[in-house]
PDB file of C-alpha atoms in Angstrom:
ATOM      1  CA  MET A   1      83.783 115.083  -0.917  1.00 60.00           C
ATOM      2  CA  ILE A   2      85.223 111.827  -1.049  1.00 83.00           C
ATOM      3  CA  GLU A   3      83.847 108.831   0.871  1.00 82.00           C
ATOM      4  CA  ARG A   4      86.321 108.931   3.683  1.00 89.00           C
ATOM      5  CA  GLU A   5      85.689 112.813   4.029  1.00 93.00           C
ATOM      6  CA  LEU A   6      82.018 112.160   4.078  1.00 93.00           C
ATOM      7  CA  ALA A   7      82.481 109.388   6.968  1.00 92.00           C
ATOM      8  CA  ALA A   8      84.471 111.910   8.783  1.00 96.00           C
ATOM      9  CA  TRP A   9      82.128 114.687   8.361  1.00 96.00           C
ATOM     10  CA  ARG A  10      79.123 112.262   9.432  1.00 97.00           C
ATOM     11  CA  ARG A  11      80.896 111.259  12.633  1.00 97.00           C
ATOM     12  CA  GLU A  12      81.675 114.812  13.496  1.00 97.00           C
ATOM     13  CA  GLN A  13      78.017 115.767  12.882  1.00 98.00           C
ATOM     14  CA  ARG A  14      76.677 112.768  14.824  1.00 97.00           C
ATOM     15  CA  GLU A  15      79.011 113.815  17.934  1.00 97.00           C
ATOM     16  CA  ARG A  16      77.832 117.441  17.865  1.00 98.00           C
ATOM     17  CA  LEU A  17      74.070 116.505  17.489  1.00 98.00           C
ATOM     18  CA  LEU A  18      74.307 114.028  20.193  1.00 97.00           C
ATOM     19  CA  ASP A  19      76.142 116.483  22.585  1.00 97.00           C
ATOM     20  CA  ILE A  20      73.234 118.911  21.991  1.00 96.00           C
ATOM     21  CA  ARG A  21      70.591 116.479  22.831  1.00 96.00           C
ATOM     22  CA  ARG A  22      72.687 115.001  25.659  1.00 96.00           C
ATOM     23  CA  HIS A  23      72.879 118.518  27.252  1.00 96.00           C
ATOM     24  CA  LEU A  24      69.155 119.178  27.296  1.00 96.00           C
ATOM     25  CA  THR A  25      67.588 119.137  30.619  1.00 96.00           C
ATOM     26  CA  SER A  26      64.180 117.447  31.131  1.00 94.00           C
ATOM     27  CA  ALA A  27      62.672 120.881  31.646  1.00 96.00           C
ATOM     28  CA  GLU A  28      64.089 122.116  28.305  1.00 96.00           C
ATOM     29  CA  ARG A  29      63.240 118.830  26.490  1.00 96.00           C
ATOM     30  CA  GLN A  30      59.571 118.495  27.510  1.00 97.00           C
ATOM     31  CA  PRO A  31      58.031 121.548  25.669  1.00 98.00           C
ATOM     32  CA  HIS A  32      59.952 120.381  22.479  1.00 97.00           C
ATOM     33  CA  THR A  33      58.611 116.720  22.975  1.00 98.00           C
ATOM     34  CA  ASP A  34      55.039 118.047  23.514  1.00 98.00           C
ATOM     35  CA  LYS A  35      55.113 120.002  20.340  1.00 98.00           C
ATOM     36  CA  LEU A  36      56.682 116.969  18.202  1.00 98.00           C
ATOM     37  CA  ILE A  37      54.000 114.654  19.532  1.00 98.00           C
ATOM     38  CA  ALA A  38      51.335 117.227  18.602  1.00 98.00           C
ATOM     39  CA  ASN A  39      52.860 117.279  15.103  1.00 98.00           C
ATOM     40  CA  LEU A  40      52.827 113.655  15.009  1.00 98.00           C
ATOM     41  CA  GLU A  41      49.272 113.408  15.823  1.00 97.00           C
ATOM     42  CA  THR A  42      48.571 115.737  12.719  1.00 98.00           C
ATOM     43  CA  VAL A  43      50.591 113.326  10.598  1.00 98.00           C
ATOM     44  CA  PHE A  44      48.887 110.305  11.723  1.00 98.00           C
ATOM     45  CA  GLU A  45      45.397 111.732  10.963  1.00 97.00           C
ATOM     46  CA  SER A  46      46.153 110.847   7.306  1.00 96.00           C
ATOM     47  CA  ILE A  47      48.051 107.732   7.857  1.00 95.00           C
ATOM     48  CA  LYS A  48      46.472 104.228   7.886  1.00 93.00           C
ATOM     49  CA  GLY A  49      48.109 101.134   8.831  1.00 96.00           C
ATOM     50  CA  ARG A  50      47.616  98.015  11.091  1.00 97.00           C
ATOM     51  CA  LEU A  51      51.098  97.737  12.811  1.00 98.00           C
ATOM     52  CA  LEU A  52      53.325 100.522  13.837  1.00 98.00           C
ATOM     53  CA  GLY A  53      57.024  99.948  14.466  1.00 98.00           C
ATOM     54  CA  ILE A  54      58.475 102.319  17.294  1.00 98.00           C
ATOM     55  CA  TYR A  55      61.858 102.140  19.046  1.00 98.00           C
ATOM     56  CA  TRP A  56      62.905 102.015  22.597  1.00 97.00           C
ATOM     57  CA  PRO A  57      64.550 105.131  23.338  1.00 97.00           C
ATOM     58  CA  ILE A  58      68.304 105.255  24.095  1.00 95.00           C
ATOM     59  CA  LYS A  59      70.906 108.203  24.029  1.00 94.00           C
ATOM     60  CA  HIS A  60      68.386 110.911  24.991  1.00 95.00           C
ATOM     61  CA  GLU A  61      66.001 110.056  22.010  1.00 97.00           C
ATOM     62  CA  ILE A  62      62.380 111.300  22.232  1.00 97.00           C
ATOM     63  CA  ASP A  63      60.209 108.813  24.136  1.00 97.00           C
ATOM     64  CA  ILE A  64      57.166 108.148  22.113  1.00 98.00           C
ATOM     65  CA  ARG A  65      55.986 104.919  23.976  1.00 98.00           C
ATOM     66  CA  ASN A  66      53.032 106.415  25.860  1.00 98.00           C
ATOM     67  CA  TRP A  67      51.959 108.405  22.688  1.00 98.00           C
ATOM     68  CA  ALA A  68      52.174 105.192  20.461  1.00 98.00           C
ATOM     69  CA  ASP A  69      50.131 103.297  23.270  1.00 98.00           C
ATOM     70  CA  ALA A  70      47.455 105.738  23.275  1.00 98.00           C
ATOM     71  CA  LEU A  71      47.293 105.743  19.481  1.00 98.00           C
ATOM     72  CA  SER A  72      47.321 101.834  19.458  1.00 97.00           C
ATOM     73  CA  THR A  73      44.259 101.786  21.821  1.00 97.00           C
ATOM     74  CA  ARG A  74      42.469 104.619  20.005  1.00 96.00           C
ATOM     75  CA  ARG A  75      43.038 103.232  16.392  1.00 95.00           C
ATOM     76  CA  ASN A  76      43.384  99.648  17.092  1.00 96.00           C
ATOM     77  CA  ILE A  77      46.872  99.661  15.640  1.00 97.00           C
ATOM     78  CA  GLY A  78      49.278  97.140  16.790  1.00 98.00           C
ATOM     79  CA  LEU A  79      52.769  97.989  18.073  1.00 98.00           C
ATOM     80  CA  ALA A  80      56.277  96.475  17.439  1.00 98.00           C
ATOM     81  CA  LEU A  81      59.800  97.170  18.361  1.00 98.00           C
ATOM     82  CA  PRO A  82      62.991  96.581  16.346  1.00 98.00           C
ATOM     83  CA  VAL A  83      65.473  93.732  17.319  1.00 97.00           C
ATOM     84  CA  VAL A  84      68.929  93.138  16.284  1.00 96.00           C
ATOM     85  CA  ASP A  85      69.338  89.272  15.609  1.00 94.00           C
ATOM     86  CA  GLU A  86      72.700  89.499  13.870  1.00 93.00           C
ATOM     87  CA  PRO A  87      75.239  92.170  13.797  1.00 92.00           C
ATOM     88  CA  ARG A  88      75.077  94.106  10.452  1.00 92.00           C
ATOM     89  CA  GLN A  89      71.983  92.646   9.227  1.00 96.00           C
ATOM     90  CA  PRO A  90      68.423  94.167   8.878  1.00 97.00           C
ATOM     91  CA  LEU A  91      66.361  94.412  11.995  1.00 97.00           C
ATOM     92  CA  SER A  92      63.299  92.343  12.796  1.00 98.00           C
ATOM     93  CA  TYR A  93      60.301  93.540  14.715  1.00 98.00           C
ATOM     94  CA  ARG A  94      58.438  91.819  17.489  1.00 98.00           C
ATOM     95  CA  HIS A  95      54.947  92.628  18.878  1.00 97.00           C
ATOM     96  CA  TRP A  96      55.146  94.970  21.765  1.00 97.00           C
ATOM     97  CA  GLN A  97      52.660  96.748  24.372  1.00 95.00           C
ATOM     98  CA  LEU A  98      53.389  98.707  27.441  1.00 94.00           C
ATOM     99  CA  GLY A  99      53.979  96.468  30.350  1.00 94.00           C
ATOM    100  CA  ALA A 100      55.172  93.495  28.008  1.00 96.00           C
ATOM    101  CA  LYS A 101      57.840  91.440  29.405  1.00 97.00           C
ATOM    102  CA  MET A 102      61.237  92.457  28.220  1.00 98.00           C
ATOM    103  CA  THR A 103      64.744  91.021  27.937  1.00 97.00           C
ATOM    104  CA  ARG A 104      68.046  92.485  27.201  1.00 96.00           C
ATOM    105  CA  GLY A 105      69.110  92.540  23.569  1.00 95.00           C
ATOM    106  CA  PHE A 106      71.953  93.939  21.450  1.00 92.00           C
ATOM    107  CA  TRP A 107      73.706  96.797  23.089  1.00 90.00           C
ATOM    108  CA  ASN A 108      71.460  95.895  26.250  1.00 94.00           C
ATOM    109  CA  ILE A 109      68.470  97.527  24.598  1.00 96.00           C
ATOM    110  CA  PRO A 110      65.330  95.919  26.016  1.00 97.00           C
ATOM    111  CA  VAL A 111      63.571  93.794  23.559  1.00 97.00           C
ATOM    112  CA  PRO A 112      60.286  92.000  23.859  1.00 98.00           C
ATOM    113  CA  GLU A 113      60.572  88.415  25.214  1.00 96.00           C
ATOM    114  CA  ASP A 114      57.787  87.325  22.728  1.00 93.00           C
ATOM    115  CA  THR A 115      60.052  86.165  19.760  1.00 92.00           C
ATOM    116  CA  THR A 116      57.239  86.393  17.024  1.00 92.00           C
ATOM    117  CA  ILE A 117      58.445  88.296  13.911  1.00 96.00           C
ATOM    118  CA  VAL A 118      56.090  90.912  12.622  1.00 98.00           C
ATOM    119  CA  GLU A 119      56.020  93.177   9.656  1.00 98.00           C
ATOM    120  CA  PRO A 120      55.126  96.859  10.331  1.00 98.00           C
ATOM    121  CA  ASP A 121      53.345  98.804   7.726  1.00 97.00           C
ATOM    122  CA  ILE A 122      54.437 102.062   9.369  1.00 98.00           C
ATOM    123  CA  VAL A 123      57.789 102.690  11.124  1.00 98.00           C
ATOM    124  CA  ILE A 124      58.827 105.764  13.089  1.00 98.00           C
ATOM    125  CA  ALA A 125      62.670 106.144  13.290  1.00 97.00           C
ATOM    126  CA  PRO A 126      64.467 108.464  15.529  1.00 97.00           C
ATOM    127  CA  LEU A 127      66.852 111.017  13.994  1.00 97.00           C
ATOM    128  CA  VAL A 128      70.258 111.896  15.374  1.00 98.00           C
ATOM    129  CA  GLY A 129      70.148 114.374  12.275  1.00 98.00           C
ATOM    130  CA  CYS A 130      68.349 115.170   9.222  1.00 98.00           C
ATOM    131  CA  TRP A 131      68.585 117.091   5.888  1.00 97.00           C
ATOM    132  CA  GLY A 132      65.530 117.130   3.472  1.00 96.00           C
ATOM    133  CA  LYS A 133      63.981 113.647   4.097  1.00 97.00           C
ATOM    134  CA  TYR A 134      67.324 112.091   4.728  1.00 97.00           C
ATOM    135  CA  ARG A 135      68.179 110.668   8.257  1.00 97.00           C
ATOM    136  CA  LEU A 136      71.402 110.777   9.768  1.00 97.00           C
ATOM    137  CA  GLY A 137      71.501 107.772  12.301  1.00 96.00           C
ATOM    138  CA  TYR A 138      74.281 106.367  14.594  1.00 94.00           C
ATOM    139  CA  GLY A 139      76.245 104.958  11.742  1.00 92.00           C
ATOM    140  CA  GLY A 140      75.426 101.187  11.881  1.00 92.00           C
ATOM    141  CA  GLY A 141      73.461 101.013   8.838  1.00 93.00           C
ATOM    142  CA  TYR A 142      70.578  99.041  10.483  1.00 95.00           C
ATOM    143  CA  PHE A 143      67.783 100.895   9.470  1.00 94.00           C
ATOM    144  CA  ASP A 144      68.805 101.507   5.948  1.00 95.00           C
ATOM    145  CA  ARG A 145      69.479  97.708   5.697  1.00 96.00           C
ATOM    146  CA  THR A 146      65.893  97.125   7.244  1.00 96.00           C
ATOM    147  CA  LEU A 147      64.103  99.318   4.684  1.00 95.00           C
ATOM    148  CA  ALA A 148      66.084  98.158   1.624  1.00 95.00           C
ATOM    149  CA  SER A 149      65.243  94.559   2.621  1.00 96.00           C
ATOM    150  CA  ARG A 150      61.556  95.161   2.942  1.00 96.00           C
ATOM    151  CA  ASN A 151      59.151  94.677  -0.042  1.00 95.00           C
ATOM    152  CA  PRO A 152      56.821  96.324   0.250  1.00 95.00           C
ATOM    153  CA  ARG A 153      58.528  98.958   2.164  1.00 96.00           C
ATOM    154  CA  PRO A 154      56.792 100.388   5.088  1.00 98.00           C
ATOM    155  CA  PHE A 155      55.710 104.235   5.350  1.00 98.00           C
ATOM    156  CA  VAL A 156      58.523 105.681   7.293  1.00 98.00           C
ATOM    157  CA  VAL A 157      58.335 108.677   9.683  1.00 98.00           C
ATOM    158  CA  GLY A 158      61.618 110.061  10.987  1.00 98.00           C
ATOM    159  CA  ILE A 159      61.305 112.229  14.232  1.00 98.00           C
ATOM    160  CA  GLY A 160      63.703 114.498  16.133  1.00 98.00           C
ATOM    161  CA  PHE A 161      63.968 117.876  17.399  1.00 97.00           C
ATOM    162  CA  GLU A 162      64.515 120.805  15.105  1.00 97.00           C
ATOM    163  CA  SER A 163      67.919 121.275  16.449  1.00 96.00           C
ATOM    164  CA  CYS A 164      69.054 118.007  14.693  1.00 96.00           C
ATOM    165  CA  ARG A 165      68.510 119.636  11.271  1.00 97.00           C
ATOM    166  CA  LEU A 166      71.777 119.700   9.090  1.00 98.00           C
ATOM    167  CA  ASN A 167      72.602 122.712   6.754  1.00 96.00           C
ATOM    168  CA  GLU A 168      74.039 120.299   4.207  1.00 94.00           C
ATOM    169  CA  PHE A 169      74.225 116.514   3.441  1.00 95.00           C
ATOM    170  CA  THR A 170      75.503 114.166   0.847  1.00 93.00           C
ATOM    171  CA  PRO A 171      73.325 111.058   0.563  1.00 93.00           C
ATOM    172  CA  LEU A 172      75.461 107.914  -0.111  1.00 90.00           C
ATOM    173  CA  PRO A 173      73.903 105.156  -2.171  1.00 90.00           C
ATOM    174  CA  HIS A 174      72.727 103.206   0.815  1.00 90.00           C
ATOM    175  CA  ASP A 175      70.703 106.174   2.471  1.00 95.00           C
ATOM    176  CA  ILE A 176      67.001 105.774   2.022  1.00 95.00           C
ATOM    177  CA  PRO A 177      64.809 108.896   2.337  1.00 97.00           C
ATOM    178  CA  MET A 178      62.063 109.026   5.047  1.00 98.00           C
ATOM    179  CA  ASP A 179      58.524 109.414   3.787  1.00 98.00           C
ATOM    180  CA  VAL A 180      57.889 112.297   6.438  1.00 98.00           C
ATOM    181  CA  ILE A 181      60.054 114.219   8.855  1.00 98.00           C
ATOM    182  CA  VAL A 182      58.586 115.309  11.918  1.00 98.00           C
ATOM    183  CA  THR A 183      60.210 117.796  14.320  1.00 98.00           C
ATOM    184  CA  ASP A 184      59.019 119.942  17.177  1.00 98.00           C
ATOM    185  CA  GLU A 185      58.673 122.804  14.565  1.00 98.00           C
ATOM    186  CA  THR A 186      57.908 121.235  11.212  1.00 97.00           C
ATOM    187  CA  ILE A 187      56.276 118.457   9.364  1.00 98.00           C
ATOM    188  CA  ASP A 188      58.227 117.797   6.119  1.00 97.00           C
ATOM    189  CA  ARG A 189      56.116 115.746   3.651  1.00 94.00           C
TER     190      ARG A 189
END
């Protein structure tokens, strides 16, 4: 496939997968979320770190904030949320905890008022789609740009429902594989 065809294919897959996710009711979503969080617990039994970057859920993403808060308390791991400081640039991360004061950021996504920038050594990334260990995101390239800019690179866990798995995928030079993909059905290390 040429690059233009790949871009069109990715756009079509994004729309298809986001449509599937959008049409899941809360009752349908909850058992999948519970299974995914159980798989995350299994993965985090062997992951060590001091600061975990998560995300503020948008567009019907899996909400892991309560799980992350409990993990933070249990293991004394700090939490951080990503922030778009400038369009088409790597994300920065700011300290966060449940109940922290928030403000509206890029695309009106809530971000911590505390502007202290931190460097997570573990990051959880939501998946629109996945194939192997590659992530299909929203198409802005923020996450890949962020990973490419970090040295050392954080350990990256991609999460999504099994229904987001693609049958094929052609990674582009800027695509960075996840270290682990966790779904409600599988853990791909």
